[in-house]
Coordinates of C-alpha atoms in Angstrom, one line a residue:
M1 CA 52.0 52.9 -70.3
Q2 CA 48.3 52.4 -71.1
A3 CA 46.6 49.3 -69.5
L4 CA 43.3 49.6 -71.2
K5 CA 42.3 51.5 -74.5
G6 CA 38.9 51.1 -76.1
V7 CA 37.6 48.2 -74.0
D8 CA 33.8 47.4 -74.6
F9 CA 32.4 44.9 -72.3
S10 CA 28.8 44.0 -71.5
L11 CA 27.2 41.4 -69.3
E12 CA 23.6 40.4 -69.3
A13 CA 21.4 39.0 -66.5
G14 CA 21.6 35.2 -66.2
E15 CA 24.7 35.0 -68.3
V16 CA 28.2 33.5 -67.8
H17 CA 30.6 35.7 -69.8
A18 CA 34.2 34.4 -70.2
L19 CA 36.9 37.2 -70.2
V20 CA 40.1 35.9 -71.7
G21 CA 43.6 37.1 -72.9
E22 CA 47.1 36.6 -72.3
N23 CA 48.9 38.1 -69.2
G24 CA 49.1 41.8 -69.7
A25 CA 46.0 42.0 -72.0
G26 CA 44.2 44.1 -69.5
K27 CA 41.8 41.5 -67.7
S28 CA 43.0 42.4 -64.2
T29 CA 42.8 46.1 -64.8
L30 CA 39.2 45.9 -66.1
V31 CA 38.2 43.8 -63.0
K32 CA 39.8 46.3 -60.7
I33 CA 37.8 49.1 -62.4
L34 CA 34.6 47.0 -62.0
T35 CA 35.2 46.4 -58.3
G36 CA 36.3 49.9 -57.6
A37 CA 39.9 49.2 -56.8
V38 CA 41.1 51.3 -59.8
T39 CA 39.7 54.4 -61.3
A40 CA 39.5 54.6 -65.1
D41 CA 40.8 57.8 -66.8
A42 CA 37.9 57.8 -69.2
G43 CA 34.6 56.0 -70.1
T44 CA 31.6 55.0 -68.0
I45 CA 30.1 52.0 -66.2
T46 CA 26.4 51.4 -66.7
V47 CA 24.7 49.2 -64.0
D48 CA 20.9 48.5 -64.5
G49 CA 20.5 51.7 -66.8
Q50 CA 22.4 53.9 -64.4
Q51 CA 25.7 55.4 -65.6
Y52 CA 28.7 55.9 -63.2
P53 CA 32.0 57.7 -64.1
A54 CA 33.7 55.5 -61.6
L55 CA 33.0 53.0 -58.8
T56 CA 34.4 52.7 -55.3
P57 CA 34.7 49.4 -53.5
S58 CA 31.7 50.3 -51.3
L59 CA 29.6 51.4 -54.4
A60 CA 30.5 48.2 -56.3
K61 CA 29.3 46.1 -53.2
E62 CA 26.2 48.3 -52.9
L63 CA 25.5 47.6 -56.7
G64 CA 25.8 44.0 -56.1
I65 CA 29.2 43.3 -57.7
G66 CA 31.3 40.6 -56.0
I67 CA 34.6 38.9 -56.7
V68 CA 36.2 35.6 -55.7
Y69 CA 39.9 35.7 -56.4
Q70 CA 42.3 32.9 -57.6
Q71 CA 43.8 33.0 -54.1
P72 CA 40.9 33.2 -51.7
S73 CA 41.2 35.9 -49.1
V74 CA 39.9 34.1 -46.0
F75 CA 41.5 34.7 -42.6
G76 CA 43.0 31.5 -41.3
E77 CA 42.9 32.5 -37.7
L78 CA 39.0 33.0 -37.8
T79 CA 36.2 30.6 -38.0
I80 CA 34.1 30.1 -41.1
T81 CA 31.3 32.0 -39.2
E82 CA 33.6 34.8 -38.5
N83 CA 34.9 35.0 -42.0
I84 CA 31.5 35.2 -43.6
A85 CA 30.2 37.6 -41.1
L86 CA 33.2 39.9 -41.9
G87 CA 32.6 39.5 -45.6
V88 CA 28.9 40.2 -45.3
E89 CA 28.6 42.7 -42.6
G90 CA 32.1 44.6 -42.8
A91 CA 34.0 45.8 -40.1
S92 CA 31.7 48.5 -38.8
V93 CA 29.4 46.4 -36.8
K94 CA 28.5 48.1 -33.4
G95 CA 26.6 47.0 -30.3
K96 CA 26.0 43.4 -29.1
I97 CA 26.7 40.5 -31.6
D98 CA 24.1 37.8 -32.1
W99 CA 26.4 34.9 -32.6
D100 CA 23.7 32.4 -33.0
S101 CA 22.1 34.5 -35.9
R102 CA 25.6 34.8 -37.5
K103 CA 26.1 31.2 -37.5
Q104 CA 22.6 30.4 -38.9
R105 CA 23.3 32.9 -41.6
A106 CA 26.6 31.3 -42.5
E107 CA 25.2 27.9 -42.5
E108 CA 22.4 29.0 -44.9
L109 CA 24.8 30.8 -47.2
L110 CA 27.1 27.6 -47.3
Q111 CA 24.1 25.3 -48.0
S112 CA 23.2 27.6 -50.9
V113 CA 26.5 26.9 -52.5
G114 CA 26.4 23.2 -51.8
A115 CA 29.0 23.2 -49.1
S116 CA 28.8 20.9 -46.0
I117 CA 31.4 22.7 -43.8
D118 CA 31.2 23.0 -40.0
C119 CA 31.0 26.7 -39.4
N120 CA 33.2 26.4 -36.3
R121 CA 36.2 25.3 -38.2
L122 CA 39.0 27.5 -38.7
A123 CA 39.6 28.7 -42.1
S124 CA 43.1 27.6 -42.1
S125 CA 41.9 24.0 -41.8
L126 CA 39.9 24.3 -45.2
S127 CA 41.1 22.9 -48.5
L128 CA 41.4 25.2 -51.4
P129 CA 38.0 24.2 -53.0
E130 CA 36.3 24.7 -49.5
Q131 CA 37.8 28.1 -49.3
Q132 CA 36.5 29.1 -52.7
L133 CA 33.0 28.0 -51.6
V134 CA 33.2 30.1 -48.6
E135 CA 34.3 33.1 -50.7
I136 CA 31.4 32.5 -52.9
A137 CA 28.9 32.3 -50.0
K138 CA 30.3 35.6 -48.6
A139 CA 29.7 37.3 -52.1
L140 CA 26.1 35.9 -52.2
G141 CA 25.6 37.1 -48.6
T142 CA 25.9 40.6 -49.9
D143 CA 23.2 39.9 -52.5
A144 CA 25.8 39.9 -55.4
K145 CA 24.1 40.1 -58.8
V146 CA 27.3 40.1 -60.5
L147 CA 29.9 37.5 -59.5
I148 CA 33.5 37.8 -60.9
L149 CA 35.4 34.4 -60.7
D150 CA 39.0 34.9 -61.3
E151 CA 40.7 31.6 -62.2
P152 CA 38.4 29.6 -60.1
T153 CA 39.7 26.2 -61.1
A154 CA 43.4 27.0 -61.2
S155 CA 44.2 24.7 -58.3
L156 CA 41.2 22.3 -58.5
S157 CA 40.9 18.8 -59.7
E158 CA 38.6 17.8 -62.5
V159 CA 36.0 16.5 -60.1
D160 CA 36.1 19.7 -58.0
A161 CA 35.8 21.9 -61.1
Q162 CA 32.7 20.0 -62.2
H163 CA 31.2 20.7 -58.8
L164 CA 32.0 24.4 -59.3
F165 CA 30.5 24.2 -62.8
T166 CA 27.2 22.9 -61.3
L167 CA 27.1 25.7 -58.8
V168 CA 27.7 28.4 -61.5
R169 CA 24.9 26.9 -63.7
R170 CA 22.6 27.2 -60.8
L171 CA 23.5 30.7 -60.1
R172 CA 22.9 31.5 -63.7
A173 CA 19.6 29.8 -63.6
E174 CA 18.6 32.2 -60.6
G175 CA 19.4 35.2 -62.9
R176 CA 22.9 36.1 -61.5
S177 CA 25.6 37.1 -64.0
I178 CA 29.0 35.6 -63.9
I179 CA 32.3 37.1 -65.4
Y180 CA 34.4 34.0 -65.7
I181 CA 38.2 34.5 -66.2
S182 CA 40.5 31.3 -66.8
H183 CA 43.3 30.2 -68.8
R184 CA 41.9 26.8 -69.1
L185 CA 40.1 27.2 -72.4
E186 CA 38.6 23.8 -72.7
E187 CA 36.3 24.6 -69.7
L188 CA 35.0 27.9 -71.2
F189 CA 33.2 25.8 -74.0
E190 CA 31.5 23.9 -71.1
I191 CA 30.4 26.7 -68.8
A192 CA 30.4 30.1 -70.8
D193 CA 27.6 31.5 -73.1
R194 CA 29.7 34.4 -74.5
V195 CA 33.4 35.3 -74.5
T196 CA 35.4 38.5 -74.8
V197 CA 38.8 38.5 -76.1
L198 CA 41.3 41.1 -74.9
R199 CA 44.7 41.8 -76.4
D200 CA 47.0 44.6 -75.7
G201 CA 44.4 46.4 -73.6
Q202 CA 41.8 46.3 -76.4
T203 CA 38.7 44.2 -77.1
I204 CA 39.5 42.0 -79.9
T205 CA 36.0 40.4 -80.2
T206 CA 32.9 39.4 -78.4
Q207 CA 31.1 36.4 -79.7
P208 CA 28.9 33.4 -78.5
I209 CA 31.1 30.8 -77.4
C210 CA 29.3 28.2 -79.5
D211 CA 30.5 30.2 -82.6
L212 CA 34.2 29.5 -82.0
S213 CA 36.5 26.6 -81.9
R214 CA 39.3 26.3 -79.4
Q215 CA 41.8 26.8 -82.1
E216 CA 40.2 30.0 -83.3
L217 CA 40.0 31.2 -79.6
V218 CA 43.9 30.6 -79.1
R219 CA 44.6 32.5 -82.4
L220 CA 42.4 35.6 -81.4
M221 CA 44.2 35.7 -77.9
A222 CA 47.7 35.1 -78.9
G223 CA 48.1 35.0 -82.6
R224 CA 49.4 31.4 -82.5
E225 CA 47.9 28.0 -83.3
L226 CA 46.8 25.4 -80.7
S227 CA 49.6 23.0 -81.7
Q228 CA 51.9 25.5 -80.5
V229 CA 50.6 25.2 -76.8
F230 CA 51.5 21.5 -76.4
P231 CA 54.6 21.2 -78.7
K232 CA 55.5 17.6 -77.6
R233 CA 58.5 16.3 -79.4
G234 CA 59.6 12.6 -79.6
V235 CA 62.9 12.2 -77.7
P236 CA 65.0 9.0 -77.5
I237 CA 64.7 7.5 -74.0
G238 CA 68.0 7.1 -72.2
E239 CA 69.2 5.6 -69.0
K240 CA 67.2 5.3 -65.8
R241 CA 67.7 8.4 -63.7
I242 CA 65.5 7.8 -60.7
T243 CA 62.8 5.5 -59.2
I244 CA 59.8 7.1 -57.7
A245 CA 57.1 5.2 -56.1
G246 CA 58.0 2.1 -58.3
I247 CA 58.2 4.1 -61.4
D248 CA 61.5 4.3 -63.2
L249 CA 62.1 7.8 -64.7
H250 CA 64.5 7.9 -67.8
A251 CA 66.6 10.4 -69.3
G252 CA 64.7 12.3 -72.0
E253 CA 61.3 11.2 -70.5
I254 CA 58.4 13.3 -69.3
V255 CA 56.2 11.4 -67.0
G256 CA 52.8 13.1 -66.1
M257 CA 51.3 12.5 -62.8
A258 CA 47.5 12.9 -62.5
G259 CA 45.2 12.7 -59.6
L260 CA 42.5 14.4 -57.7
V261 CA 43.2 17.0 -55.1
G262 CA 44.5 15.1 -52.0
A263 CA 45.5 12.2 -53.9
G264 CA 49.0 12.6 -52.6
R265 CA 50.9 13.8 -55.6
T266 CA 52.5 16.9 -54.0
E267 CA 53.3 14.9 -50.8
L268 CA 55.1 12.3 -52.9
A269 CA 57.1 14.9 -54.9
Q270 CA 58.2 16.7 -51.6
D271 CA 59.3 13.3 -50.0
V272 CA 61.4 12.6 -53.2
F273 CA 63.0 15.9 -53.2
F274 CA 63.8 15.9 -49.5
E275 CA 65.2 12.3 -49.4
S276 CA 67.1 12.4 -52.7
S277 CA 70.6 13.6 -53.7
S278 CA 71.2 17.1 -55.2
E279 CA 70.6 15.7 -58.7
V280 CA 66.8 16.2 -58.1
A281 CA 65.3 19.7 -58.4
Y282 CA 61.7 20.5 -57.3
L283 CA 59.5 23.4 -58.5
P284 CA 56.7 23.7 -55.9
E285 CA 53.0 24.1 -56.7
D286 CA 52.5 27.5 -55.0
R287 CA 55.0 29.9 -56.6
R288 CA 53.9 32.8 -54.4
K289 CA 54.8 31.0 -51.2
H290 CA 57.7 28.7 -52.2
G291 CA 58.7 29.5 -55.9
V292 CA 59.9 33.0 -55.8
I293 CA 60.7 35.8 -53.3
P294 CA 58.9 38.8 -55.0
E295 CA 61.0 41.7 -53.3
M296 CA 64.2 40.2 -54.5
S297 CA 65.7 40.7 -57.9
V298 CA 65.4 38.3 -60.8
S299 CA 69.2 37.6 -60.5
A300 CA 69.1 36.9 -56.8
N301 CA 66.1 34.7 -57.2
I302 CA 67.7 32.7 -60.0
T303 CA 70.9 32.0 -57.8
L304 CA 69.2 31.4 -54.6
A305 CA 69.5 27.7 -54.7
S306 CA 73.2 27.9 -55.8
L307 CA 74.5 30.4 -53.2
Q308 CA 77.7 28.4 -52.8
R309 CA 78.7 29.2 -56.3
F310 CA 77.6 32.7 -56.5
F311 CA 78.1 34.1 -52.9
L312 CA 79.1 37.7 -53.2
D313 CA 80.1 37.1 -56.9
F314 CA 77.7 39.6 -58.3
D315 CA 79.2 39.6 -61.8
A316 CA 78.7 35.9 -62.1
E317 CA 75.2 36.2 -60.7
R318 CA 74.2 38.7 -63.4
Q319 CA 75.8 36.6 -66.0
I320 CA 73.9 33.4 -65.3
A321 CA 70.6 35.4 -64.9
E322 CA 71.3 37.0 -68.4
A323 CA 71.8 33.6 -69.8
F324 CA 68.5 32.3 -68.4
R325 CA 66.7 35.4 -69.5
E326 CA 67.8 34.7 -73.1
K327 CA 67.3 30.8 -72.8
L328 CA 63.8 31.1 -71.3
L329 CA 62.5 34.1 -73.0
L330 CA 62.2 35.8 -69.9
K331 CA 60.4 39.2 -70.2
T332 CA 61.9 41.7 -67.7
H333 CA 63.3 45.3 -67.9
S334 CA 66.4 44.1 -66.1
V335 CA 67.6 41.1 -64.1
E336 CA 68.0 43.5 -61.3
S337 CA 64.3 44.2 -61.3
P338 CA 62.3 42.8 -58.4
V339 CA 60.2 39.6 -59.4
S340 CA 57.1 41.3 -58.2
T341 CA 57.2 43.5 -61.4
L342 CA 56.9 40.3 -63.6
S343 CA 53.8 38.6 -64.9
G344 CA 52.8 35.4 -63.4
G345 CA 54.2 33.3 -66.3
N346 CA 57.6 35.1 -66.1
Q347 CA 57.7 34.6 -62.3
Q348 CA 57.3 30.9 -63.1
K349 CA 60.2 31.0 -65.5
V350 CA 62.3 32.7 -62.8
A351 CA 61.4 29.8 -60.4
I352 CA 62.3 27.2 -63.0
A353 CA 65.6 28.9 -63.8
R354 CA 66.6 28.7 -60.1
W355 CA 66.6 25.0 -60.2
L356 CA 68.1 24.6 -63.5
A357 CA 71.0 26.6 -62.3
T358 CA 71.7 23.7 -60.0
G359 CA 72.3 21.4 -62.9
P360 CA 69.9 18.7 -61.9
G361 CA 69.4 15.4 -63.8
V362 CA 65.8 15.0 -62.6
L363 CA 63.2 17.9 -62.6
I364 CA 59.9 17.6 -60.7
L365 CA 57.4 20.2 -61.8
D366 CA 54.4 20.7 -59.6
E367 CA 51.5 22.3 -61.6
P368 CA 54.2 24.2 -63.8
T369 CA 51.6 26.3 -65.9
Q370 CA 48.9 26.9 -63.1
G371 CA 47.5 30.4 -63.6
V372 CA 49.6 31.4 -66.6
D373 CA 48.5 32.4 -69.9
V374 CA 48.5 30.5 -73.2
G375 CA 51.8 32.2 -74.4
A376 CA 53.7 31.5 -71.2
K377 CA 52.2 28.0 -71.1
S378 CA 53.5 27.1 -74.5
E379 CA 56.9 28.6 -73.8
I380 CA 57.2 26.5 -70.7
H381 CA 56.0 23.4 -72.6
R382 CA 58.7 24.3 -75.2
L383 CA 61.3 24.5 -72.4
M384 CA 60.2 21.0 -71.0
C385 CA 60.8 19.4 -74.4
D386 CA 64.3 21.2 -74.7
L387 CA 65.3 19.9 -71.3
A388 CA 64.2 16.3 -72.2
E389 CA 66.2 16.5 -75.5
Q390 CA 69.2 17.4 -73.4
G391 CA 68.7 14.2 -71.2
M392 CA 66.9 15.4 -68.2
A393 CA 64.0 13.2 -66.7
I394 CA 61.0 15.3 -65.8
L395 CA 58.0 14.4 -63.5
M396 CA 55.2 16.8 -64.2
I397 CA 52.3 17.0 -61.7
S398 CA 49.2 18.7 -63.3
S399 CA 45.6 18.9 -62.5
E400 CA 45.0 20.0 -66.2
L401 CA 44.1 16.8 -68.3
P402 CA 44.9 18.3 -71.7
E403 CA 48.4 19.2 -70.3
I404 CA 48.9 15.8 -69.0
L405 CA 47.8 14.1 -72.2
G406 CA 49.6 16.6 -74.4
M407 CA 53.0 16.7 -72.7
S408 CA 53.5 13.2 -71.1
D409 CA 55.2 10.1 -72.6
R410 CA 53.8 8.1 -69.8
I411 CA 50.9 9.0 -67.2
A412 CA 51.0 7.8 -63.6
V413 CA 47.7 8.2 -61.9
M414 CA 47.5 8.5 -58.2
R415 CA 44.6 7.8 -55.9
Q416 CA 44.4 7.7 -52.1
N417 CA 48.3 8.1 -51.8
R418 CA 49.2 5.3 -54.2
I419 CA 49.9 4.8 -57.8
V420 CA 46.9 3.1 -59.3
G421 CA 47.9 2.9 -63.0
I422 CA 50.5 3.9 -65.5
V423 CA 49.3 4.6 -69.1
D424 CA 51.6 5.1 -72.2
R425 CA 50.9 8.1 -74.3
A426 CA 49.7 6.0 -77.2
D427 CA 47.0 4.5 -75.1
A428 CA 46.0 7.6 -73.0
T429 CA 42.6 9.1 -73.2
Q430 CA 40.8 11.6 -70.8
D431 CA 38.2 8.9 -69.9
K432 CA 40.8 6.4 -69.1
I433 CA 42.6 8.8 -66.9
L434 CA 39.6 10.0 -65.1
S435 CA 38.4 6.6 -64.5
L436 CA 41.7 5.6 -62.8
M437 CA 41.4 8.9 -60.7
L438 CA 38.1 8.1 -59.6
G439 CA 38.7 4.4 -58.9
E440 CA 36.3 3.1 -61.5
S441 CA 38.9 1.0 -63.4
E442 CA 40.2 -0.7 -60.2

C-alpha cells in the first residue's frame, strides 16, 4: 500500500503552513520523511536551495528541522534541565558536565518561549501545556529554523491554546517556519498563513488560508459538508438517569461540560464513575493509557469490561465485536487484528464499544474526539445522537468549544472544581461559555 503519491509541499521562511487531512491521508508519513524517520522511495527534499534524496534524524536536526509531537516525549524521572540538555546536546556528551551552564541555558530557553518553570522540577510534575513548552524550548535550543507542531492544542484549554498561538506568532516574526498539523479547523484560520490539504496520500490543494471558508476546507479534506461534523438531532428528553454535581442528567440528553485545564472536569467524571453503580460507563481522556490495549485484538478490547459474560466464549466475543464493527462503522481488516493497527479514530470507537457492551444507561465521554480527524469526529457525533435517541444520558467533557456548542442540549461550565454555570443550548454562545470559564461572569 502506497502512503504517499505525488505530494508537493513547500514552506517559506517566516510562515505558518497548516497541513491537514483525515487520518490515513499521509500527514504522519510526510512528517516522518521530513524528520528522517522514514526514507521516501522517490522524490527530493530541498532545504535552503540544497537538494537531498533523503534525510536522517541527525541530518534533519543539523538542517534545523525540529518537531513537537502531540504526546510530548519528556522523561518524567529527569529534571527540566536534564530533559532540555538531553534534547539539545544529545547523549554523546563526554567529560565533565557544567551543570550551572546547563541550568542557565535551560532557563534562557524556557524564558524564550514564555515559560516560568523551575528547572529543578521533575518533568513528571508538569502539566501537558508545560511539557509542550519544554519540548518547544528543546527544539529552539537546537537552533531549529523549521518547527513541526503535531496537534499541539489537542489537550489544551482555549486559554492555553491562545498562549501557544502568541508564541507561534512570535516565532514566525523571528523568521522561523512552522508546519502546523491540527484537526481543530477553526484555529487554522487564526494562526495559519497557508494550508495544504492531503487526501489519500496526494496533495489536493495549497492555498492561502484567507481564500478558504471552513466549509470549503472540510469539503476538500473529506468530501462532506460542515453540517455533517456536528449532526445534532433533537431528541425527546426522558426520565432522570443520574445527578452529577447537582446537575440532573435525563434520558436522551447530551450535557456538555466545559472548563479550563485543571478546572476539575476529569476528576469529577472519575469520582462519579468509581462511586456509581454499573449503570454508568466512562470513556477516559487518554485512550493510549486507559482507553485501549494496543497489543490486544479488537474483539478482546471490546469485551474487556464484560469478561463475566464472555470469559472463554470466543464465538460470542467475535459476534459482539462484529456487531459493533457494523454499528460503529469500525474500519479494521478483522476483529482479530491488534488495535495498534487501527487509526486513532477507530481506536476511539473500540474504546467506546467496550463500554457500550456493558449496556449502560449513562455514558461519560471525556474528550471523545481528541486527536481524531473530521470523518471520525462526525461518526462519533452521529453515534452520540443515536445513543441519545435510544434513551441514554450522555455527559460529554470537551476542551473544543465548537464541539460543546454543536452537540450539547445543555452546557455545564466548571471552574476551580465547581460548577459555575449551566447554559441551555438556545442561549449558548462562545463568548458566554468563555466568560464563565474565566470567571468573568461571576
